[in-house]
Short mmCIF file of N, CA, C and O in Angstrom, two decimals:
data_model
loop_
_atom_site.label_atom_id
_atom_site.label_comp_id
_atom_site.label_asym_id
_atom_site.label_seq_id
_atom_site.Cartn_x
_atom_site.Cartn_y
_atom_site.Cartn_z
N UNK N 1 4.44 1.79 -15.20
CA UNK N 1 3.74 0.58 -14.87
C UNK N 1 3.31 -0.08 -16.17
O UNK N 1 2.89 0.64 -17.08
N UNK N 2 3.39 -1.51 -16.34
CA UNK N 2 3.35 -1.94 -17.25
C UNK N 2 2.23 -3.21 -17.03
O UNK N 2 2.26 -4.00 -16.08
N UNK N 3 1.47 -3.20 -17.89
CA UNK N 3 0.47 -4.64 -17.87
C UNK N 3 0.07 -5.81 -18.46
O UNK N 3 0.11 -5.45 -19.64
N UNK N 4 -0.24 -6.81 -18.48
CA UNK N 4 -0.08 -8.03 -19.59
C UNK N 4 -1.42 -7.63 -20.24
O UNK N 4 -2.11 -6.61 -20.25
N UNK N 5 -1.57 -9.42 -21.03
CA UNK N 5 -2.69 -9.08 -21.52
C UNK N 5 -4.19 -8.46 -21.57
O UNK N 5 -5.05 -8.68 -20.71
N UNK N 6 -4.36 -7.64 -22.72
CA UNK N 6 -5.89 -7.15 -22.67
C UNK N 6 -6.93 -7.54 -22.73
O UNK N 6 -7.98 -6.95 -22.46
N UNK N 7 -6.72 -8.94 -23.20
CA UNK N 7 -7.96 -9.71 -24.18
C UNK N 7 -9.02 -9.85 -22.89
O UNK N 7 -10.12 -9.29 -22.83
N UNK N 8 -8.16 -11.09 -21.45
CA UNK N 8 -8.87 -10.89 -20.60
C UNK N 8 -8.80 -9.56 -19.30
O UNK N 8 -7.88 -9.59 -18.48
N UNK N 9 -9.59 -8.75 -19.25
CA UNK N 9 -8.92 -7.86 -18.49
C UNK N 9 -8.85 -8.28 -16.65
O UNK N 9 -8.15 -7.61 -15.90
N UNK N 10 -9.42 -9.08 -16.32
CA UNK N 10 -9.50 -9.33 -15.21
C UNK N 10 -8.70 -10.21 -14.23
O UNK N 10 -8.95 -10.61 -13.09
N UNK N 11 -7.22 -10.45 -15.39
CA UNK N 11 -6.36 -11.14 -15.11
C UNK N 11 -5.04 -10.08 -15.51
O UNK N 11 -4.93 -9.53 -16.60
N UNK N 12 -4.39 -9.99 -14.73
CA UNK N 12 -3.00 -8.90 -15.17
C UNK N 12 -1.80 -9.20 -14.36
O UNK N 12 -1.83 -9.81 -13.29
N UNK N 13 -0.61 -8.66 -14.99
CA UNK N 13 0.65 -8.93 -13.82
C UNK N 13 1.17 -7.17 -13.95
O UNK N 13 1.65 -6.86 -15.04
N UNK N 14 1.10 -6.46 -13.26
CA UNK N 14 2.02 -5.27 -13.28
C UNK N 14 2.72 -5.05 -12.57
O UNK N 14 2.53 -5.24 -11.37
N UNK N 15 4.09 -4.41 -13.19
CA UNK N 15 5.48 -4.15 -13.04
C UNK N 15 5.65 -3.10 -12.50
O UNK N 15 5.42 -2.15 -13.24
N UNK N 16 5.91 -2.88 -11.68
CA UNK N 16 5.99 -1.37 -10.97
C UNK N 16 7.86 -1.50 -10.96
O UNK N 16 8.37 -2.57 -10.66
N UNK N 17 8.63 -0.42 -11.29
CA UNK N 17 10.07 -0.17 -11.35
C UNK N 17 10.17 0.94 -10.24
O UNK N 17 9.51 1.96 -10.03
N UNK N 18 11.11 0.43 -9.68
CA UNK N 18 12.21 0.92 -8.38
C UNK N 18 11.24 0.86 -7.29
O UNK N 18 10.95 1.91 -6.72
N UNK N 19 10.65 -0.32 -6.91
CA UNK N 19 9.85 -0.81 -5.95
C UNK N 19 10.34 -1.87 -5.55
O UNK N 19 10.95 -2.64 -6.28
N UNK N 20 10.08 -2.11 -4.06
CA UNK N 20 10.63 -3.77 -3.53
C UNK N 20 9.37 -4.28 -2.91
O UNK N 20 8.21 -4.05 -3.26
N UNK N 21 9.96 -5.23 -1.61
CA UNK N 21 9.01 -6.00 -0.60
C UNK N 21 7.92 -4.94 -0.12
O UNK N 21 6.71 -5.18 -0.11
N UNK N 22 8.56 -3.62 0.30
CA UNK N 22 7.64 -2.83 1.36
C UNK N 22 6.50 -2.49 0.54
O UNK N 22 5.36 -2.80 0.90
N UNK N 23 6.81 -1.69 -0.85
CA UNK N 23 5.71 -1.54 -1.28
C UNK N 23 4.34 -2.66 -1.67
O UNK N 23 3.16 -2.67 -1.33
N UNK N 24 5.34 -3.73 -2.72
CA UNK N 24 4.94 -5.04 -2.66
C UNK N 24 4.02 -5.76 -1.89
O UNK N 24 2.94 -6.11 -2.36
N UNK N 25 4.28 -5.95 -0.99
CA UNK N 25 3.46 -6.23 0.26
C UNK N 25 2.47 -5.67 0.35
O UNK N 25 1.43 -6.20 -0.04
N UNK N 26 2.50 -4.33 0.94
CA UNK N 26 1.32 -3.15 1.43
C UNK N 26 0.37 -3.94 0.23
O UNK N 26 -0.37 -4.89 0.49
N UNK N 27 0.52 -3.42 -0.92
CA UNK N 27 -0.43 -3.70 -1.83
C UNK N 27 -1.16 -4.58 -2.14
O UNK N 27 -2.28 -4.44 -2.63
N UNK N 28 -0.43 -5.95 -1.81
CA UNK N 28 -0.94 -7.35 -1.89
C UNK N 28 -1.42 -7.59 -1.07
O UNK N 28 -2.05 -8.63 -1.26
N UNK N 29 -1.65 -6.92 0.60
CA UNK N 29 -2.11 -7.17 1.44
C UNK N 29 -3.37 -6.77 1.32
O UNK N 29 -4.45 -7.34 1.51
N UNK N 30 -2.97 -5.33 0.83
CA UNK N 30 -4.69 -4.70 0.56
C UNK N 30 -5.58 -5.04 -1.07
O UNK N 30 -6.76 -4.93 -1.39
N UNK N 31 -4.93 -5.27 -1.46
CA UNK N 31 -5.75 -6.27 -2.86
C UNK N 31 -6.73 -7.35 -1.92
O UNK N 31 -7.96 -7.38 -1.87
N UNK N 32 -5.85 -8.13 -1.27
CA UNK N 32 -6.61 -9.69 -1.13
C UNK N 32 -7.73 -9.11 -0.07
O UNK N 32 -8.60 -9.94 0.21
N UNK N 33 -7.84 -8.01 0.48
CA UNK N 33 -8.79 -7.56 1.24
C UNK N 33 -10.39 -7.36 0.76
O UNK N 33 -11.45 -7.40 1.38
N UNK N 34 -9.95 -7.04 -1.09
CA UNK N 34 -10.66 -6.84 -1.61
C UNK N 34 -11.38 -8.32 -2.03
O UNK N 34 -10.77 -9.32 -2.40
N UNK N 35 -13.01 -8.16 -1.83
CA UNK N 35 -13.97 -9.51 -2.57
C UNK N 35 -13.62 -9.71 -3.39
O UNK N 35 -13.14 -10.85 -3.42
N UNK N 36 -13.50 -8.84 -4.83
CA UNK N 36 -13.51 -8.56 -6.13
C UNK N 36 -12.39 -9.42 -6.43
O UNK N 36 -12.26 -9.86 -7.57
N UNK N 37 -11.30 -9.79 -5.20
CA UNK N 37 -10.12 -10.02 -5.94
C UNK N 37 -9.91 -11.86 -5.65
O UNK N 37 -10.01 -12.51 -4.61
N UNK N 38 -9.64 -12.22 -6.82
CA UNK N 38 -9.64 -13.98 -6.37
C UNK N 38 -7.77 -14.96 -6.29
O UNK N 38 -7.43 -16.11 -6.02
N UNK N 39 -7.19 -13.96 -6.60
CA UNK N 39 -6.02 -14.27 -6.46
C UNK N 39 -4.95 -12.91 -6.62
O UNK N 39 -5.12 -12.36 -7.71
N UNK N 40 -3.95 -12.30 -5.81
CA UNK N 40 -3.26 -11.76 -5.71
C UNK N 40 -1.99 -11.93 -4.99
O UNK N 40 -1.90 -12.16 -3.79
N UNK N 41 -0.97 -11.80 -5.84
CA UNK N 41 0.84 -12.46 -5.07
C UNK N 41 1.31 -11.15 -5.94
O UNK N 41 0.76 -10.38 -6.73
N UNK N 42 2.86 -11.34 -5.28
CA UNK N 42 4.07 -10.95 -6.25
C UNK N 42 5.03 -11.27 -6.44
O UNK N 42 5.07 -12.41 -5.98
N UNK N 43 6.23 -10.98 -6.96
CA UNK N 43 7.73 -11.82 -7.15
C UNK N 43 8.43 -10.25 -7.25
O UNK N 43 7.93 -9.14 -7.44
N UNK N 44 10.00 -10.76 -7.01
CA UNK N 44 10.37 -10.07 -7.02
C UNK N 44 11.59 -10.54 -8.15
O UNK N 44 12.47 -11.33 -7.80
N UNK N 45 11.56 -10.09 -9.28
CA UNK N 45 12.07 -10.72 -10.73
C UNK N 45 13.92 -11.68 -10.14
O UNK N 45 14.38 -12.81 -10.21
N UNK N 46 14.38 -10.25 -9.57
CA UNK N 46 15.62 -10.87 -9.76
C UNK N 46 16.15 -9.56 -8.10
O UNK N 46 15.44 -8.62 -7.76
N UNK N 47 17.39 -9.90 -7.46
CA UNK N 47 17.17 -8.84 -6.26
C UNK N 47 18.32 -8.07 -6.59
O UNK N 47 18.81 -7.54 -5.59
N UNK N 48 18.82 -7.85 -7.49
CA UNK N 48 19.73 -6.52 -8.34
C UNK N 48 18.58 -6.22 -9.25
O UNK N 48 18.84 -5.10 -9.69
N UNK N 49 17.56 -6.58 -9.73
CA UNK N 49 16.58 -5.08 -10.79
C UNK N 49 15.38 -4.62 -9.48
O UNK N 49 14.65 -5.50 -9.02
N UNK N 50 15.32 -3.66 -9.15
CA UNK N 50 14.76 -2.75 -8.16
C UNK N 50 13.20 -3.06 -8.96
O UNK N 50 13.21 -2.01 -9.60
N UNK N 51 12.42 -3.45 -9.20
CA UNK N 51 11.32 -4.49 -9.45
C UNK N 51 10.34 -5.62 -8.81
O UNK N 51 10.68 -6.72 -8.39
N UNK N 52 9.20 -5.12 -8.86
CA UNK N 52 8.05 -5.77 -8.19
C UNK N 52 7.43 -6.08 -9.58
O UNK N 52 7.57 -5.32 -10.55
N UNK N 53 6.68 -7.33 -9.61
CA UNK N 53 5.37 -7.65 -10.78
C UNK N 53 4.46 -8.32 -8.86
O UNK N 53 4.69 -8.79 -7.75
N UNK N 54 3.35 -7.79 -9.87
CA UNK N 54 2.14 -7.42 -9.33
C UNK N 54 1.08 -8.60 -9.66
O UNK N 54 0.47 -8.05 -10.57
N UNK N 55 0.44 -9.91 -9.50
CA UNK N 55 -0.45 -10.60 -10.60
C UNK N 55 -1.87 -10.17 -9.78
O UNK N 55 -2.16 -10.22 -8.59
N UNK N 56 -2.49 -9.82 -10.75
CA UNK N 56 -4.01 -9.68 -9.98
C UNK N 56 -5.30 -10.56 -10.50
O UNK N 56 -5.46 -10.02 -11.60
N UNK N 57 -6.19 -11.46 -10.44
CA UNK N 57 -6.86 -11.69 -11.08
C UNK N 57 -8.45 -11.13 -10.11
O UNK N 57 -8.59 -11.13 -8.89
N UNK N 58 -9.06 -10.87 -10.76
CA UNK N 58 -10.65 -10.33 -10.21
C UNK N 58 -11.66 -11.35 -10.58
O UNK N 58 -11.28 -12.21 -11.38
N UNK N 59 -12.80 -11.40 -10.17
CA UNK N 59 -14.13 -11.47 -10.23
C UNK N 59 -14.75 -11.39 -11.46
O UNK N 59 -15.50 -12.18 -12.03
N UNK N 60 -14.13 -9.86 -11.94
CA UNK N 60 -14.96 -9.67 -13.13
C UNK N 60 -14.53 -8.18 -13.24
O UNK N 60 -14.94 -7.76 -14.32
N UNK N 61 -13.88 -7.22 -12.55
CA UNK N 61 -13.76 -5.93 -12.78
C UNK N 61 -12.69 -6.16 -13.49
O UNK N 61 -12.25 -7.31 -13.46
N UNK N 62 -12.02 -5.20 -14.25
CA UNK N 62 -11.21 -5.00 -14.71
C UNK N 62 -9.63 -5.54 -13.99
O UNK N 62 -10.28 -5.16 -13.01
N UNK N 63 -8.48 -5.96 -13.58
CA UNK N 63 -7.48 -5.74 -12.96
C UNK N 63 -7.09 -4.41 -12.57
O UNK N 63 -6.97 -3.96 -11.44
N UNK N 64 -6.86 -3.68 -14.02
CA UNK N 64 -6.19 -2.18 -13.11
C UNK N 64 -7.05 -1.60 -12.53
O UNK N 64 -6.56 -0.80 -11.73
N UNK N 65 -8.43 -1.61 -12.54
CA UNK N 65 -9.34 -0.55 -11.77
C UNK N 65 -9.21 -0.98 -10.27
O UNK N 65 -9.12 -0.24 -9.29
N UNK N 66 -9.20 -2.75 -10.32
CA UNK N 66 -9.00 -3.03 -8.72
C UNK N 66 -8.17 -2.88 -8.37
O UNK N 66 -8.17 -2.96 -7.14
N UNK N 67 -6.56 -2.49 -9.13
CA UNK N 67 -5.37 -2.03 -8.20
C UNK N 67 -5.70 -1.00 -8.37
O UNK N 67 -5.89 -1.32 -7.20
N UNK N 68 -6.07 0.25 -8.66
CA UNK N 68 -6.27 1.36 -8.51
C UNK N 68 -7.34 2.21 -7.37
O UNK N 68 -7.47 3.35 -6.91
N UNK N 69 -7.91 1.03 -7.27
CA UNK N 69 -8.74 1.25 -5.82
C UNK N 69 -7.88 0.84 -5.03
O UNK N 69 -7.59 1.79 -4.31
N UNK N 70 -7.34 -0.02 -4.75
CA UNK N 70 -6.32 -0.86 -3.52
C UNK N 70 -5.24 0.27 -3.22
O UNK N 70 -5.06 0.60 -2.05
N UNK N 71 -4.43 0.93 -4.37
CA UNK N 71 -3.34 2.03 -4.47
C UNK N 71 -4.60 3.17 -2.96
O UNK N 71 -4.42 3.50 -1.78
N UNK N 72 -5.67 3.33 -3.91
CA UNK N 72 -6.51 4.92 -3.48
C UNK N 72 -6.69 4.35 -1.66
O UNK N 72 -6.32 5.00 -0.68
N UNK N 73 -7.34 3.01 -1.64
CA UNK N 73 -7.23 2.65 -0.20
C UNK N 73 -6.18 2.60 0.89
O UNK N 73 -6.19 2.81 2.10
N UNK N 74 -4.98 2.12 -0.26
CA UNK N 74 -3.30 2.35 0.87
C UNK N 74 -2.99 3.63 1.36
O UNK N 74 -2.47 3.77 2.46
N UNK N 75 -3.30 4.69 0.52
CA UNK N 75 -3.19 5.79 0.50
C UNK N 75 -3.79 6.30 1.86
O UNK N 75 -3.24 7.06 2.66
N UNK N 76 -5.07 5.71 1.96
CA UNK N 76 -5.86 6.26 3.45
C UNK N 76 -5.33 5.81 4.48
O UNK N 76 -5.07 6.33 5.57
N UNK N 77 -5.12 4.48 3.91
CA UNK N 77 -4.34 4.02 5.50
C UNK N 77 -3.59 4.44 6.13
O UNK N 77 -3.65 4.70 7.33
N UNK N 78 -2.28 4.66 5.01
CA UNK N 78 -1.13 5.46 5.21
C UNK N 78 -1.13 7.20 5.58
O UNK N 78 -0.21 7.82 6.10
N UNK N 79 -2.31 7.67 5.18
CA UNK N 79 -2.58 8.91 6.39
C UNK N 79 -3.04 9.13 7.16
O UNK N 79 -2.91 10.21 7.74
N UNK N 80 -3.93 8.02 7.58
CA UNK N 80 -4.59 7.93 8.90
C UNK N 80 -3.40 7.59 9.73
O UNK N 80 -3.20 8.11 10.83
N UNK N 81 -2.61 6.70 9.19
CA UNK N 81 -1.54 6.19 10.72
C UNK N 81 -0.83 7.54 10.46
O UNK N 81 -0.97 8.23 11.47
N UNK N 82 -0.21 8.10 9.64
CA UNK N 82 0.87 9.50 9.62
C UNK N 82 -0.03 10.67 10.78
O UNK N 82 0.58 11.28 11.66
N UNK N 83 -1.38 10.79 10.59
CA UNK N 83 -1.78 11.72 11.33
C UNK N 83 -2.19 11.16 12.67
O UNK N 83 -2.53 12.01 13.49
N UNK N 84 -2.22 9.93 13.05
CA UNK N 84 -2.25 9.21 14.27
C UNK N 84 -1.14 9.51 15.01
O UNK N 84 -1.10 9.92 16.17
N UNK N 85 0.02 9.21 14.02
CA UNK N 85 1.44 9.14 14.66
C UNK N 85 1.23 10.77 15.11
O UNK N 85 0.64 11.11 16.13
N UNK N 86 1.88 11.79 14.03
CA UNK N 86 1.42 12.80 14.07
C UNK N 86 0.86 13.46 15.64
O UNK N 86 1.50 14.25 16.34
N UNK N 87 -0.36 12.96 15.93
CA UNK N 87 -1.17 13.29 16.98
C UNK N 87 -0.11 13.56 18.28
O UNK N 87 0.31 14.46 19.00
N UNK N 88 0.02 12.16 18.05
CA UNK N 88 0.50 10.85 19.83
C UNK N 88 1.86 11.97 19.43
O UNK N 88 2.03 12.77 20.35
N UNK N 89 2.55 12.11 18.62
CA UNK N 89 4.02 13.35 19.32
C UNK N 89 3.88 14.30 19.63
O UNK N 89 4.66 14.79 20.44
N UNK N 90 2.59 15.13 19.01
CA UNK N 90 1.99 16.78 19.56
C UNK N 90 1.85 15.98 21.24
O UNK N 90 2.73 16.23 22.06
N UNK N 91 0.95 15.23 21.53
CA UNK N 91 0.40 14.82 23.28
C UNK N 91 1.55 14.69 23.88
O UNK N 91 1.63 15.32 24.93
N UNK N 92 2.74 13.90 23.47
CA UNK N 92 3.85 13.51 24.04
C UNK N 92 4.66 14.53 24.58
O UNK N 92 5.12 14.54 25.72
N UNK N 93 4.83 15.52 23.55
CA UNK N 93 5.70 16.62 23.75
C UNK N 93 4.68 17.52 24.65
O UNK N 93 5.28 17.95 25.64
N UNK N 94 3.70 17.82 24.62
CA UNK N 94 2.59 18.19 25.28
C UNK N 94 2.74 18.04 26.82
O UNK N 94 2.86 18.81 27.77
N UNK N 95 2.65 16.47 26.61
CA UNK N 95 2.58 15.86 28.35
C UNK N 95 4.00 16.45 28.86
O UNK N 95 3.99 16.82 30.04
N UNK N 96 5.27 16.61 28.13
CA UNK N 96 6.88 16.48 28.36
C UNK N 96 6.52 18.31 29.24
O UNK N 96 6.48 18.51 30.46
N UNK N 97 6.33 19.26 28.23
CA UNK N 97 5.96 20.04 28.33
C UNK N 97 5.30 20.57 29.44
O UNK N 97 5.58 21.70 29.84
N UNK N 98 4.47 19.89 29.97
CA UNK N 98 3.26 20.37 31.44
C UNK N 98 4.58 19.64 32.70
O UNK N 98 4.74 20.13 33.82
N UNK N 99 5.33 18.48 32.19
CA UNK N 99 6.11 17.41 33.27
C UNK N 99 6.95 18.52 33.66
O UNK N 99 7.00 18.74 34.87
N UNK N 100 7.76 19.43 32.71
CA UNK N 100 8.75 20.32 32.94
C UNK N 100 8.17 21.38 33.84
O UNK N 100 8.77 22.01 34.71
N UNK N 101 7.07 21.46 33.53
CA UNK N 101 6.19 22.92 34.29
C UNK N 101 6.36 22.77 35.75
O UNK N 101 6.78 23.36 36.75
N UNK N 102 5.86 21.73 35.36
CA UNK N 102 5.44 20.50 37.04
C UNK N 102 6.78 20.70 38.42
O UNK N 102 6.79 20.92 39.63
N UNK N 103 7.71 20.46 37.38
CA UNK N 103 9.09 20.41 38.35
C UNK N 103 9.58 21.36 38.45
O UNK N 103 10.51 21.38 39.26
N UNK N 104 9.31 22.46 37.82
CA UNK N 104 10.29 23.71 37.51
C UNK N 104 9.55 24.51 39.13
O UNK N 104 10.28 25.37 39.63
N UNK N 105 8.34 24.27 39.78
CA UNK N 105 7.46 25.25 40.50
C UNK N 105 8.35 24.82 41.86
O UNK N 105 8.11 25.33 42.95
#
């Protein structure tokens, strides 16, 4: 990951390599969620280099600390729905399970 200038830190573009839309997205969705954050997009340079840039500008925190919270927040999301999903196929197979019982008597 790569970042622009330091001078102001609360303005940045980072490059994340062998990333597209899906990740892209997620992230920008959950940036702009954030107060802290007053503008957040991305591009996708060119659609043969496997490349996302990232622009973040903040409030006043740093840029990378607020993508680095946004990253730590996707992260939850993304295991809350895995262990949601998770759940609902244990019940499914569960319910399939008692249905077979059901008919077999």
């Amino acid at each position: 990951m790569e970042h622009g200038s330091f001078q102001d830190q609360t303005a940045s573009t980072f490059s994340l390599a062998d990333e597209d839309h899906t990740l892209a997205n997620s992230v920008r969705f959950t940036l702009n969620q954030d107060p802290r954050v007053t503008f957040c997009g991305y591009s996708i340079p060119h659609p043969a280099d496997a490349r996302v840039n990232i622009r973040v500008q903040t409030t006043g925190d740093p840029a990378s600390e607020v993508l680095k919270d946004a990253c730590q927040d996707l992260m939850l999301v993304c295991q809350h729905v895995r262990s949601t999903f998770d759940q609902a196929v244990a019940d499914f197979k569960k319910a399939q399970a008692l249905a077979t019982m059901d008919t077999d008597d």
